[in-house]
Phi, psi and omega in degrees: 000119185297329183291343180265358183285150176303140183262128167249255174252106185294145177243145182293152180293156180295154180138173180294146180293145179283145172290164180301319181295317179295320180296317180295317180296316179295319180295320179299314180297314183288328176298314179298318182293315180294319177304311185294313187286326178285325175300312180296322181299313183287324175299322180298325178305326185290339179286346170261320182298320184278353183300321181293321178300316180291319183293336182304321181300316179287323180297316182290342177256002183266109183296343180284338185230342189288351173284338179254312179273071179282175177302320181295318179294319178298322177296320178294320178297321174299319180295321177299313178302313184289330175295316177295322179297317179296315179300319179295324180300319179293336185266311193288330176299319178294319178294325178295323175294330183274313188250349183097150183296328189303306184293325182291312183292316180298318177298321178295321178297318178299314179298320180295320179296315180297318180295318180295320178298320179298318180286337179282343182245002182219157174232014180286139182299319181295321177296316178299317181297312178296320179293325179291326175297311179298319180297319179297314178296321181291315182297328183287354176284349189279305198290299185299313178299321180287326173299316177299317179303313179293320180298333179289336184257350184229143183277164183297330183292339183245358186293328180303311180288312185292311180288336174296313177294316182298324182291354174292352183300315184282332173292319178297316178300316178293335179279313188277327187295313184301309179295325178296311180290323178297323178296313179297318186286316190252342179258317185275306186254345183052044179210129180294338177300329184295336179299317180291318183289322177294320178295319179297318180296320180296313181293329178298321177295317179298322179302316179299315180297322180297314181296328182282318193253348185271146169223155187284314186218162174301326180298333179295339179243022174080020180250156180286160175286117183295330179289324177290325178294321182287324185230099182303335180275357181296136173242143183295334180223160176300146185307317182295322181288326185297330182263013184254142175306146186307321184291338180261350186299321182299318180293323178296316179298322179294319178297320178298318179295320181291337178275349184273115184298323182291320177298319179293323177297316177299319179297317180294317179296321181291326175302320182282331184280323192295326182303319182296316181295317183285332175298317180285324181295316185269335184238009184309307179301322180290319178299315179296317181297324178293319183278329182230072186297340184284350185279344179079178184293313182296317178297319179294333176281327185278324185300319178296356174303328179302321177300317181287321179300312177297325180293332176292320182283327189301311181297327179295314182294311185291328176295315178296316180297318183294324180282320188263306183287316185256007172053058178070012172276123186267339187285315183305312179295330176296314182297318179295319178295321180293326176295316177296320180296320179303313181295316183295319179293321180294331183265358186302307184294313178299319183288320182281354176294344179292340182077012182271128176294324180296319179293319178300316179298316182295315182294317178297325178295317180294317177299316179298317179300313184288314186289322180286328177297308179295320182299310182297319182292318181288311191279338184243289188298306183293320181298317179290318181298315187272351171279157176292160185302310180283347181246025181299320178295321179296314180296315179297322178294320179296312180299314181290330175297317177299317178297322182289331172297318176295325181297336176304320179294324179296327177278329187273313191296323181300338177281351186235332187256155172289160180300323181297309180298322183296307187283328174291325176296318178296324178296317179297321180294319179296321178297316179296322178299318178296320179293325177294323183283333189304318180296343180264021188309317185264007183289135176230155175300147183303320182289331178287326179295000000 
């Protein structure tokens, strides 16, 4: 399969050259197809990723396992998953630059399905621990390679809007997966194990669609590189990497990313931002149940939907604002979103002390709007823009790897800290992230300039 071969500089297939009209028509079709299938692919990952969050409610009420799988143990398992996820982020973006997104993402889907099946048929701590390591490594194959895949088909001038809309995939996954998995687990089968098996079945279907419809680059289907067309001086890879043997090219791209001050700033900000999002993503039903015990399991699963609904809209809005209002400057909308997030997190405990479900929904919606807006801009649009063309996957992987190290705290801390300490700590981290980004207010990608 040609799509699985290591990528150096792709060459168009033999045959007559396409006319301009044919090339435009073909590019439009393939852009839509790649947008759709990569959006679906990353959203699909969440139907396995969120299974553990949904299953926690049943595990903590299951007398057969809750003496061993306590809140603290569940928090440690989340940390194990996120540590593996972080390690994978540093690795898979580089592999996507070397081998192409297709083989990396498809392999990750297979691993995620196998890990979910293991957790669906067992409740042993050692099985859960091993499956969480595999799940973390598998889940981390998604973001950086798929960002690179999208960046190959869209130019820097349009990425804010296009990738903003595309980044709604993970907010949608976080929104749709919990009620879907909760329904299967607690309404259909009345077993928390079913959450894992339903998620695995869903991702298996997505994997088939991905293999059928995805391609790595326009050149793979005989179309020109849109970035080279837009910018004649554009090179597919950084100059130092282009003259390097393929086996060493990945390390060169990594060194280039590590020397880039903007990439490092994005990584540091993302490290500080990610704990808040993952705490709500992985512990949302438990957090709601603690604050509103009267809503029950299904209610505790449904209320965090507000967080996801706002998260679907946030990347679309911030992408449009960054392209149009700020003319491809990615930092100003990030800083504004982080300021809103700081305020919302600091007010979470006082506002939800009222015991009102409506207030809880409103606060979670505001947090979701702010955190997903900043998250999408930092982890996708800015990471791809400020990375070199041939090293976009490496830069995105580095930034997301830093964020995933921070996300470990989001999975671990809710099992050990009170809500007050947790949310004030997240507010302080969001404020620091905004202050780190502030000096780069006027920074734009080189190609946009």
